[in-house]
PDB file of C-alpha atoms in Angstrom:
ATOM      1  CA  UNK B1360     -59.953 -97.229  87.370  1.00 54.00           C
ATOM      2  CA  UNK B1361     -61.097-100.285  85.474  1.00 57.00           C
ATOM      3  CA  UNK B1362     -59.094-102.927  85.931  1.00 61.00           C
ATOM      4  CA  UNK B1363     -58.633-104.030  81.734  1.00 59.00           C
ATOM      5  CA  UNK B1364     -56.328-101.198  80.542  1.00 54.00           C
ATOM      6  CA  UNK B1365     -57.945-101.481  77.184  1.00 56.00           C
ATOM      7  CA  UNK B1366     -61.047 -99.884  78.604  1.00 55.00           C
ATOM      8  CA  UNK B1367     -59.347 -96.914  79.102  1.00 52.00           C
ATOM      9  CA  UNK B1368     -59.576 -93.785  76.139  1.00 55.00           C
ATOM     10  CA  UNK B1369     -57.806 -94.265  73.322  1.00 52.00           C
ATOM     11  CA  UNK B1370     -55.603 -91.557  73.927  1.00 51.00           C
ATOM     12  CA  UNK B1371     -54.265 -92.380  77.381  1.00 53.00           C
ATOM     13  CA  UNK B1372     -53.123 -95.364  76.556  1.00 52.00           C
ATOM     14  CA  UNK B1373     -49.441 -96.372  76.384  1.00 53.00           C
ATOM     15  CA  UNK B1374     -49.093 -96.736  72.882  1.00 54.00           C
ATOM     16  CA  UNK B1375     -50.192 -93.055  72.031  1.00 51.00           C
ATOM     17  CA  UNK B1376     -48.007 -92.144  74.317  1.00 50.00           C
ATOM     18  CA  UNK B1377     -45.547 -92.878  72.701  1.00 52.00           C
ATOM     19  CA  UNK B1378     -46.687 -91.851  69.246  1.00 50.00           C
ATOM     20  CA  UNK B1379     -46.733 -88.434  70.788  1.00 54.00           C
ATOM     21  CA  UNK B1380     -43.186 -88.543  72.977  1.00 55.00           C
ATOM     22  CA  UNK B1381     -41.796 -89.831  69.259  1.00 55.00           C
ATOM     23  CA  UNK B1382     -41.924 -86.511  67.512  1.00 55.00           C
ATOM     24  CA  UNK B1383     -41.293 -84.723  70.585  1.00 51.00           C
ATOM     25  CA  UNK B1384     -37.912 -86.461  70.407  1.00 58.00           C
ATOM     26  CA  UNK B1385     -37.141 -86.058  67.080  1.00 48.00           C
ATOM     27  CA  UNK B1386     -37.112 -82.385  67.640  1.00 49.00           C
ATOM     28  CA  UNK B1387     -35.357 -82.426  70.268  1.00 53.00           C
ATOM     29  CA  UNK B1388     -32.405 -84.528  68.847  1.00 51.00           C
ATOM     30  CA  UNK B1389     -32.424 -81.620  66.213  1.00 45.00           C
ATOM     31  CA  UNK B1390     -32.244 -79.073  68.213  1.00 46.00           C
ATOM     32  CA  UNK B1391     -29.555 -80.815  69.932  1.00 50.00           C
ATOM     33  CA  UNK B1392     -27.753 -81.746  66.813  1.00 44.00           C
ATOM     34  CA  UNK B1393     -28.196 -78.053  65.887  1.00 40.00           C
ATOM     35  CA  UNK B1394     -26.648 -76.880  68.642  1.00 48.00           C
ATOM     36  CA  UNK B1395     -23.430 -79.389  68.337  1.00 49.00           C
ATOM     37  CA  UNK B1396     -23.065 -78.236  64.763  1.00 41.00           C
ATOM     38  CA  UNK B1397     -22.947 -74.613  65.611  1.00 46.00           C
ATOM     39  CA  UNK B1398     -20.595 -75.186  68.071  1.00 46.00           C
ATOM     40  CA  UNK B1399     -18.347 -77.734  66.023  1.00 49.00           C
ATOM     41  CA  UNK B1400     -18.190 -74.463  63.639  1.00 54.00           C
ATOM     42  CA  UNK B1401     -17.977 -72.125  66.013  1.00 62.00           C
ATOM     43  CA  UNK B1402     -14.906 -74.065  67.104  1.00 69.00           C
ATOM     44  CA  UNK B1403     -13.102 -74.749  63.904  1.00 74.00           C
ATOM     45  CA  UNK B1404     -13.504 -71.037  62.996  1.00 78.00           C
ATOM     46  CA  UNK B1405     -11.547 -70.247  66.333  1.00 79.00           C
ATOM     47  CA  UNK B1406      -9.696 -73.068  65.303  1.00 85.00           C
ATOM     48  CA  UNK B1407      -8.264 -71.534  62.005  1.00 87.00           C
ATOM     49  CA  UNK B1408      -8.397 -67.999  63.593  1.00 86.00           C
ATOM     50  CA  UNK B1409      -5.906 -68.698  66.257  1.00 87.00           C
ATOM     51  CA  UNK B1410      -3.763 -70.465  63.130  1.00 89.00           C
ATOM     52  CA  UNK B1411      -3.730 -67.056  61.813  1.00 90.00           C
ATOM     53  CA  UNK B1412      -2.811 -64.957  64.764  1.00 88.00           C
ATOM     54  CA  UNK B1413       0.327 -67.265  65.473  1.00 89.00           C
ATOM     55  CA  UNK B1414       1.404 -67.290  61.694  1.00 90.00           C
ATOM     56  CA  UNK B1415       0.904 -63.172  61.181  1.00 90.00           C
ATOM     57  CA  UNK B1416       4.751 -62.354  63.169  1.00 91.00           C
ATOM     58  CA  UNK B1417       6.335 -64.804  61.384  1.00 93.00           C
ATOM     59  CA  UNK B1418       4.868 -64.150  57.554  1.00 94.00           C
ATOM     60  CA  UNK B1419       8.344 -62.761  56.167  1.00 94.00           C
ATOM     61  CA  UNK B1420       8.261 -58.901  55.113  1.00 94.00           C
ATOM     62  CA  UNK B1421      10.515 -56.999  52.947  1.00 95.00           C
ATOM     63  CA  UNK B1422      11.227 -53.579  54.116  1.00 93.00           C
ATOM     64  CA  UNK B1423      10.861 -50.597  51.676  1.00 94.00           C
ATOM     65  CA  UNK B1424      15.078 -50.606  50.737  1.00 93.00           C
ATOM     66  CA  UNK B1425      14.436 -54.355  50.248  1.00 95.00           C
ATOM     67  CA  UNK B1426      11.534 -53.697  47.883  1.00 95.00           C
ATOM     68  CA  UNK B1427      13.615 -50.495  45.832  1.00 94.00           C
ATOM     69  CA  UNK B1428      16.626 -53.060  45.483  1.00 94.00           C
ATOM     70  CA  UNK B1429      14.804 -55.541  44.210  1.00 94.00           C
ATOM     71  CA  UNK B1430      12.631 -53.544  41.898  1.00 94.00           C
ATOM     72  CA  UNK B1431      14.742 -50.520  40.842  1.00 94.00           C
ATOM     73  CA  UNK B1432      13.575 -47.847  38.801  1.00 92.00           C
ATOM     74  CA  UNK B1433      10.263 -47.925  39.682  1.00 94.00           C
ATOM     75  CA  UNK B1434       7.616 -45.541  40.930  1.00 94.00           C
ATOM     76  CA  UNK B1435       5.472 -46.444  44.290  1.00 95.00           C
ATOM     77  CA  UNK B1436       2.637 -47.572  41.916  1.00 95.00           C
ATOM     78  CA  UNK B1437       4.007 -49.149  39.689  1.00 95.00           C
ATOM     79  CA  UNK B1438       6.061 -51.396  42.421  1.00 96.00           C
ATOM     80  CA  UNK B1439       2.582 -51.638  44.565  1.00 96.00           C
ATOM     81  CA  UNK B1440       1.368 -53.298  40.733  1.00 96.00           C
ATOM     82  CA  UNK B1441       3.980 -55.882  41.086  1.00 96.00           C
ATOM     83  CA  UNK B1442       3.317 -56.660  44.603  1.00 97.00           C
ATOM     84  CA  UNK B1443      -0.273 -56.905  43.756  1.00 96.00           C
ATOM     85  CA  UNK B1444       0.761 -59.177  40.308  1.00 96.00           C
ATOM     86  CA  UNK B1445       2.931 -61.447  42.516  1.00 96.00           C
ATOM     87  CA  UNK B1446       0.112 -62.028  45.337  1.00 95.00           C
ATOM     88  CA  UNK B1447      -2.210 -62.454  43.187  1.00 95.00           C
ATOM     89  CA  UNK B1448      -0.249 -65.096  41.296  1.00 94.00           C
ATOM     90  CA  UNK B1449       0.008 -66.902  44.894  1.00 94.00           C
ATOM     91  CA  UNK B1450      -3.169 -67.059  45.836  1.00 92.00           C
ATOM     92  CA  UNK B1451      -4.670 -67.853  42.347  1.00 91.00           C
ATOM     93  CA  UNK B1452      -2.155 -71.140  42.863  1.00 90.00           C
ATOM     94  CA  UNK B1453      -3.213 -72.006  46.604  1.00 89.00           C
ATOM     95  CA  UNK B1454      -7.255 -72.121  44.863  1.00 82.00           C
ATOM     96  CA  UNK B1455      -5.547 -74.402  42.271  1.00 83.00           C
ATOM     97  CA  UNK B1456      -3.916 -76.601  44.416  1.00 77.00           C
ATOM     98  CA  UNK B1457      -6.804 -76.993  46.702  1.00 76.00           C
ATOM     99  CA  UNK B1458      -9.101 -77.413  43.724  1.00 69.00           C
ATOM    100  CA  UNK B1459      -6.613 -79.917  42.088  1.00 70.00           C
ATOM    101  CA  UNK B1460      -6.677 -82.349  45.995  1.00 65.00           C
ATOM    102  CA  UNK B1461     -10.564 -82.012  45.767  1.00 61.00           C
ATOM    103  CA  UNK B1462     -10.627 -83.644  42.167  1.00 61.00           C
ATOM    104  CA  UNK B1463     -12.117 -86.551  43.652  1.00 57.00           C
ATOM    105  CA  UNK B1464     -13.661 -85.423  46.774  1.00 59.00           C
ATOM    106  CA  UNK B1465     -13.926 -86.796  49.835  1.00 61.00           C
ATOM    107  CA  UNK B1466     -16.236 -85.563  51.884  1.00 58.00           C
ATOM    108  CA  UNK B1467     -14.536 -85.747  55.795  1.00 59.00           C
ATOM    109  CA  UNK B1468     -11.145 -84.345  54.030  1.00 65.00           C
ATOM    110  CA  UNK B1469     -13.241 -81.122  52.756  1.00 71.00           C
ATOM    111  CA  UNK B1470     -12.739 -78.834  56.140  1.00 76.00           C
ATOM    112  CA  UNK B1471      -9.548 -79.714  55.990  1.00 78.00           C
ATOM    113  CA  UNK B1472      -8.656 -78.781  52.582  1.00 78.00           C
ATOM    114  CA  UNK B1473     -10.843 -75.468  53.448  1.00 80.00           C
ATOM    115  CA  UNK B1474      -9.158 -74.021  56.480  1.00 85.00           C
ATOM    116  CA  UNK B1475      -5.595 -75.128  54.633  1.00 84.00           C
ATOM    117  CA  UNK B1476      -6.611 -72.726  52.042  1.00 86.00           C
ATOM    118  CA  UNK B1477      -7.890 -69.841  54.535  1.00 89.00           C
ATOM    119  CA  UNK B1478      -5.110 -70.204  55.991  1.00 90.00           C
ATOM    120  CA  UNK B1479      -2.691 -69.725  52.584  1.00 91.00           C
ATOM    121  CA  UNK B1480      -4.420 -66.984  51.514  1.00 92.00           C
ATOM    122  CA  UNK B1481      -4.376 -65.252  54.639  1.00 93.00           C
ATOM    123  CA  UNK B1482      -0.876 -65.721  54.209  1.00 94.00           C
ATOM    124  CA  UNK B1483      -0.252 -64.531  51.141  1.00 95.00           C
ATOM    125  CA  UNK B1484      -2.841 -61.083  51.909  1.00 95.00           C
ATOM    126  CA  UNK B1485      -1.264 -60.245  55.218  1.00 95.00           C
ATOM    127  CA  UNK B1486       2.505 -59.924  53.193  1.00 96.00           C
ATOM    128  CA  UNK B1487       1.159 -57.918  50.656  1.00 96.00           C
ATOM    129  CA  UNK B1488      -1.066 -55.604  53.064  1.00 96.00           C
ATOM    130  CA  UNK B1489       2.201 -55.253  55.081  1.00 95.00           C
ATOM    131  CA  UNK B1490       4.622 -54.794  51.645  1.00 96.00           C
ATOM    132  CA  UNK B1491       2.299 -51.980  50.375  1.00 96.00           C
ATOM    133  CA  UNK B1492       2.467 -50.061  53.471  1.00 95.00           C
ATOM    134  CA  UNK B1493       6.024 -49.998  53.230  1.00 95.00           C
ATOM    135  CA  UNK B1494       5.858 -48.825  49.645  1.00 95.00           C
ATOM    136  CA  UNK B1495       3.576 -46.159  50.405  1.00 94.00           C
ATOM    137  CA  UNK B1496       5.758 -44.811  53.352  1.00 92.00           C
ATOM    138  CA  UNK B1497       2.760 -45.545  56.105  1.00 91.00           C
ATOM    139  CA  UNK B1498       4.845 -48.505  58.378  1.00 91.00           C
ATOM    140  CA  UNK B1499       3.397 -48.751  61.327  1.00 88.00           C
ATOM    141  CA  UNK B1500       4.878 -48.052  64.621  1.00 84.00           C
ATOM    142  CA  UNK B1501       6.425 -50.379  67.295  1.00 83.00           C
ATOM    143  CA  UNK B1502       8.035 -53.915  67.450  1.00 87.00           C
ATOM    144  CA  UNK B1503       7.006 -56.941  64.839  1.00 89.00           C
ATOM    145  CA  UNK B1504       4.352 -58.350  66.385  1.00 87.00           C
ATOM    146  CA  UNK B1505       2.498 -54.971  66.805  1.00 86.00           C
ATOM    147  CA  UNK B1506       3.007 -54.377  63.426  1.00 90.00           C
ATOM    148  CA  UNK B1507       1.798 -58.012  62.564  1.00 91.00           C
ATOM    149  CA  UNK B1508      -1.252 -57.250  65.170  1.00 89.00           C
ATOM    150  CA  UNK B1509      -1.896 -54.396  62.663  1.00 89.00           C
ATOM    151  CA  UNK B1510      -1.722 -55.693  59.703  1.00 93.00           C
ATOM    152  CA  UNK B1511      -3.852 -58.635  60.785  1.00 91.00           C
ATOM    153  CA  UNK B1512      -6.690 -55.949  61.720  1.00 89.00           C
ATOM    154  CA  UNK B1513      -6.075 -54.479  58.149  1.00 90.00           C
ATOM    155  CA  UNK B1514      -6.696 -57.641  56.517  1.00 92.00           C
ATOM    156  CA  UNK B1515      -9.947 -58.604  58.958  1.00 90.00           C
ATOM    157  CA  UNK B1516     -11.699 -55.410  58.524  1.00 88.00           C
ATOM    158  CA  UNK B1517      -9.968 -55.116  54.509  1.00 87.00           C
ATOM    159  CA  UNK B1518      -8.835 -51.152  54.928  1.00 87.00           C
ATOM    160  CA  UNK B1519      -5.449 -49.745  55.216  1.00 85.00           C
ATOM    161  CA  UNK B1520      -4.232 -48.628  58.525  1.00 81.00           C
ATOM    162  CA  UNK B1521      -4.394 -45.114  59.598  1.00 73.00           C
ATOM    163  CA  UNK B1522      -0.659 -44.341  61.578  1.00 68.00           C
ATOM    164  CA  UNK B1523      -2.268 -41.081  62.237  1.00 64.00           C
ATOM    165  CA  UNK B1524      -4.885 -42.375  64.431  1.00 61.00           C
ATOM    166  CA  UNK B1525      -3.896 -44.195  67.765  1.00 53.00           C
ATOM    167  CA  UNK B1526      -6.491 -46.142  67.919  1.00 52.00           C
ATOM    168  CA  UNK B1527      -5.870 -48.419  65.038  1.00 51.00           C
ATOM    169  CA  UNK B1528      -2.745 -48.902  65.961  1.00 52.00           C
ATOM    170  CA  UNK B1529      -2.914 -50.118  69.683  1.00 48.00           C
ATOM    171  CA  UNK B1530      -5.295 -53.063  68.434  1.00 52.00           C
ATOM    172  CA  UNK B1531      -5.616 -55.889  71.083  1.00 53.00           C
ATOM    173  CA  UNK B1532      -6.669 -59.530  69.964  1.00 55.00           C
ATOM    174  CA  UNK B1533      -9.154 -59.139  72.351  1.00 60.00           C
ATOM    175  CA  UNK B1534     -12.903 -60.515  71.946  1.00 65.00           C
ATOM    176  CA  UNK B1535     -14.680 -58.133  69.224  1.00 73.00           C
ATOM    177  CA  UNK B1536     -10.911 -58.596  67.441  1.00 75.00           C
ATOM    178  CA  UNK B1537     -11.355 -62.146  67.214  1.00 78.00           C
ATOM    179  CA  UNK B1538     -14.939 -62.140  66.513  1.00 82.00           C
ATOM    180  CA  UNK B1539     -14.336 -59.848  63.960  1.00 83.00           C
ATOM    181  CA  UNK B1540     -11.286 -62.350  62.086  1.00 85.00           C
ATOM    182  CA  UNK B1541     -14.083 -65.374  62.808  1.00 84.00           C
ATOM    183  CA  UNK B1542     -16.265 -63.578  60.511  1.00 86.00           C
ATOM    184  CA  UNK B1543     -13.896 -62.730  58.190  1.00 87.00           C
ATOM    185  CA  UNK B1544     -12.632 -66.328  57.997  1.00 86.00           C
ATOM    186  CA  UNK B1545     -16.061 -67.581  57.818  1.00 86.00           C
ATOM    187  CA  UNK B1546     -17.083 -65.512  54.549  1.00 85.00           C
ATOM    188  CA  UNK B1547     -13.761 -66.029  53.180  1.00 83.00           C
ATOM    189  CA  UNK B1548     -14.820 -70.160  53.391  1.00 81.00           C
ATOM    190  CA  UNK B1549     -18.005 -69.772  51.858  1.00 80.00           C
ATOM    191  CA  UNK B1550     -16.549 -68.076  49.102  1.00 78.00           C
ATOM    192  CA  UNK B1551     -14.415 -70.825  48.372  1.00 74.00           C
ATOM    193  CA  UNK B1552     -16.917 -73.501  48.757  1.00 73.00           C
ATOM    194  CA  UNK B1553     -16.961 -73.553  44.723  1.00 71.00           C
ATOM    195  CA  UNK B1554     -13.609 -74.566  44.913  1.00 67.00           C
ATOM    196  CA  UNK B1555     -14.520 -78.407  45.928  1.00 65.00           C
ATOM    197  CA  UNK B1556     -16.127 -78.705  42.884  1.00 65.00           C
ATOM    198  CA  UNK B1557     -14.610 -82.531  41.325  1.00 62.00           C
ATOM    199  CA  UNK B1558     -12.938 -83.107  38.102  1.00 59.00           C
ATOM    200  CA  UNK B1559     -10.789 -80.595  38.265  1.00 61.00           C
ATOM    201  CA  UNK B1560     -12.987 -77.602  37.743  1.00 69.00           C
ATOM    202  CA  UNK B1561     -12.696 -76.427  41.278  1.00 67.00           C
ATOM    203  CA  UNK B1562      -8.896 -75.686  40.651  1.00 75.00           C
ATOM    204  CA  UNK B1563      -9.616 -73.560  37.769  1.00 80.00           C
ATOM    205  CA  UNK B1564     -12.504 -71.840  40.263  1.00 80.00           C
ATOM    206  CA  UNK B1565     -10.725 -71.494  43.049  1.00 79.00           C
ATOM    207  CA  UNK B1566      -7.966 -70.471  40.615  1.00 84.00           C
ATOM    208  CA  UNK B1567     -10.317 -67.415  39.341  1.00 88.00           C
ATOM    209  CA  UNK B1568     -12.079 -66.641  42.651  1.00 87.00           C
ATOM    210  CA  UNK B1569      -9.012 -65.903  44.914  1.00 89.00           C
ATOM    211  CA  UNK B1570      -7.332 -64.228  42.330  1.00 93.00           C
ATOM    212  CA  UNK B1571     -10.285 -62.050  42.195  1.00 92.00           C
ATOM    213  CA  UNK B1572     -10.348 -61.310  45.279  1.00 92.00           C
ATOM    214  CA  UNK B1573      -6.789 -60.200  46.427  1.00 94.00           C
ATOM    215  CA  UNK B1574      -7.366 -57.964  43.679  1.00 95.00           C
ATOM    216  CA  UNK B1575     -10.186 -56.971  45.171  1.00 95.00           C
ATOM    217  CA  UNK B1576      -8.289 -56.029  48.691  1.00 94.00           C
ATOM    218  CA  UNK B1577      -5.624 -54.763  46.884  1.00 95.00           C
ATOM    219  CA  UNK B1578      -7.385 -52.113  44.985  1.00 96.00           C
ATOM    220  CA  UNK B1579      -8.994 -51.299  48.588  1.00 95.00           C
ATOM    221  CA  UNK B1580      -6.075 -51.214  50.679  1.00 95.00           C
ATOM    222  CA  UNK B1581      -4.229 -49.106  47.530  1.00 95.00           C
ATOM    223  CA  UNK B1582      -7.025 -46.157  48.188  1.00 94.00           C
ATOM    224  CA  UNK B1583      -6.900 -45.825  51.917  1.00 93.00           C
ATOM    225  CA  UNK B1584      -2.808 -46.027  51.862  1.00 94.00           C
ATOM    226  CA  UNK B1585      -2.888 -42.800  49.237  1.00 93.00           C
ATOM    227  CA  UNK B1586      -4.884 -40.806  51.060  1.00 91.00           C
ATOM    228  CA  UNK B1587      -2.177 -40.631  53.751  1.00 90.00           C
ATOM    229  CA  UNK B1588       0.974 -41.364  51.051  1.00 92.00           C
ATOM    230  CA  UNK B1589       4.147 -40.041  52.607  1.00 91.00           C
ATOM    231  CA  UNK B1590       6.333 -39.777  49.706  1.00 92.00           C
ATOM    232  CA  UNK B1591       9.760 -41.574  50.191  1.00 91.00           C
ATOM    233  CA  UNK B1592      12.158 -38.544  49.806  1.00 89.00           C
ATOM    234  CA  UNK B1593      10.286 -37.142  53.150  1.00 85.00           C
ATOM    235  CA  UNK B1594      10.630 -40.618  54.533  1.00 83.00           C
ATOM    236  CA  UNK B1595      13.235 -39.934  57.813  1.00 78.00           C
ATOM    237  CA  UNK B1596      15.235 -43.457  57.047  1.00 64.00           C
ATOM    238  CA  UNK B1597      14.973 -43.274  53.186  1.00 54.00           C
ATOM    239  CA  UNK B1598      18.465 -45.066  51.531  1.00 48.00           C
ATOM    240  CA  UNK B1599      20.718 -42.093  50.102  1.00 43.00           C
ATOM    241  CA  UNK B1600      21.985 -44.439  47.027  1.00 40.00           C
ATOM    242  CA  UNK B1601      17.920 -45.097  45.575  1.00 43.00           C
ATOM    243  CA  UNK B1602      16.671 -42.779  43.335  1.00 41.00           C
ATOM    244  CA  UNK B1603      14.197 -40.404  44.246  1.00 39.00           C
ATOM    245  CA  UNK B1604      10.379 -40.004  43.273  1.00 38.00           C
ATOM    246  CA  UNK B1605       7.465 -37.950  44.248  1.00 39.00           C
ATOM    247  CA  UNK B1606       4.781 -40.162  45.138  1.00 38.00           C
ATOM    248  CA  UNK B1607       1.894 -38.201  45.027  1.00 37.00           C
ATOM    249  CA  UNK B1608       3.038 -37.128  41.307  1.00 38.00           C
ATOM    250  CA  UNK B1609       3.606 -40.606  40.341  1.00 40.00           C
ATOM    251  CA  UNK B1610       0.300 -41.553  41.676  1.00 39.00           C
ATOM    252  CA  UNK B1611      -1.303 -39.035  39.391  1.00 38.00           C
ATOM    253  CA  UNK B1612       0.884 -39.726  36.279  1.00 37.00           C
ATOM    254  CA  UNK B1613       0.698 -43.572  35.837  1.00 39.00           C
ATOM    255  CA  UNK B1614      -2.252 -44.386  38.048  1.00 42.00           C
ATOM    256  CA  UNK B1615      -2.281 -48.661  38.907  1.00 40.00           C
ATOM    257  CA  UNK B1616      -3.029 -51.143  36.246  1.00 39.00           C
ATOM    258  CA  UNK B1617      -4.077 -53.580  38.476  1.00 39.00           C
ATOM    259  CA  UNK B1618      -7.016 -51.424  39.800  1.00 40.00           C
ATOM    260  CA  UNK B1619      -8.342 -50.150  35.831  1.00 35.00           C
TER     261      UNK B1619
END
């Protein structure tokens, strides 16, 4: 080895040494700073999932005499329509009031104000998922937080339950459950990115878009429910004082509003 280090190559010195460790690092800090990312979302999501599983027993459900008192006279459809009016209404205001907070946006606030809405619109979706199986006679069995187990599963996989089948009614929050409601929670957030937007025009997106969309699940959860309709004058606990209707015949006849 000479003894003057500069004889040496030009590529063995210490200074291109270093040019080469230096991109070497830089990838490796992103990869690393990849990795935290995914896991920072990976734990929010599980985050605002968990959220949801503790609020789904305690979202407030009116039974189906509840429902017939409150709206009497009216055919299963056209009391599903009002259900459908009324969550719409609510989520269609949780957009706006997220949109309306982001007016002037602040950028660490922005999770935040997303998983608050997630959140509220889950909400909103689980009571009417729950309220329309009532109206179409299909209440699931056992206690209120297997039901709220089941309409949680309706909302993350957006399809009405089947009572008829066991299997979709002994759901467990297990792992593909929660992976499952992660992925749900996660799409539902992307979709309501737009609602960020400053100056007021995310309110009257996020408005637009969730109202949209509980439509949307509505209409969904409206077709699986009639396909196993139990009319209420076969229900075994119907109320003697309501009137009476067929609700296959009243599907037929007046059809849903919401979903033309």
């Amino acid at each position: 080895m000479p003894a003057d280090p500069t004889a040496l190559p030009e590529e063995r010195t210490t200074r291109e040494l270093k040019r080469r460790g230096r991109p070497a690092s830089l990838a490796g800090r992103a990869v690393r700073g990849a990795r935290r990312g995914r896991d920072g979302v990976r734990s929010a999501l599980g985050v605002i999932a968990d959220r949801i599983i503790a609020t789904a027993p305690r979202i407030p459900v009116r039974d189906l005499a509840a429902l017939r008192e409150q709206f009497p006279g009216l055919t299963p459809e056209e009391l599903a329509d009002k259900l459908v009016a009324g969550a719409c209404a609510g989520t269609a205001t949780v957009g706006a009031g997220v949109g309306a907070a982001a007016m002037l946006p602040v950028p660490p606030a922005m999770p935040a104000e997303l998983a608050a809405e997630v959140a509220g619109i889950a909400a909103v979706e689980i009571k009417l998922i729950a309220e329309l199986h009532e109206v179409y006679g299909l209440r699931p069995a056992g206690n209120l937080t297997q039901r709220a187990t089941a309409y949680l599963t309706s909302w993350t996989q957006e399809r009405g339950i089947d009572i008829a089948t066991p299997a979709s009614l002994n759901v467990a929050l297990g792992g593909q459950m929660r992976r499952e409601l992660r992925q749900q929670i996660m799409k539902r957030t992307l979709r309501n990115l737009p609602n960020l937007t400053p100056f007021l025009v995310g309110a009257a997106v996020g408005a637009f878009l969730n109202r949209r969309d509980t439509r949307k699940l509505a209409h969904t959860i409206r077709a699986d429910l009639r396909r196993h309709q139990i009319p209420w004058d076969a229900l075994p606990d119907a109320p003697g004082d309501q009137p009476r209707a067929d609700a296959s015949a009243a599907t037929s006849r007046s059809g849903s509003r919401v979903d033309t």
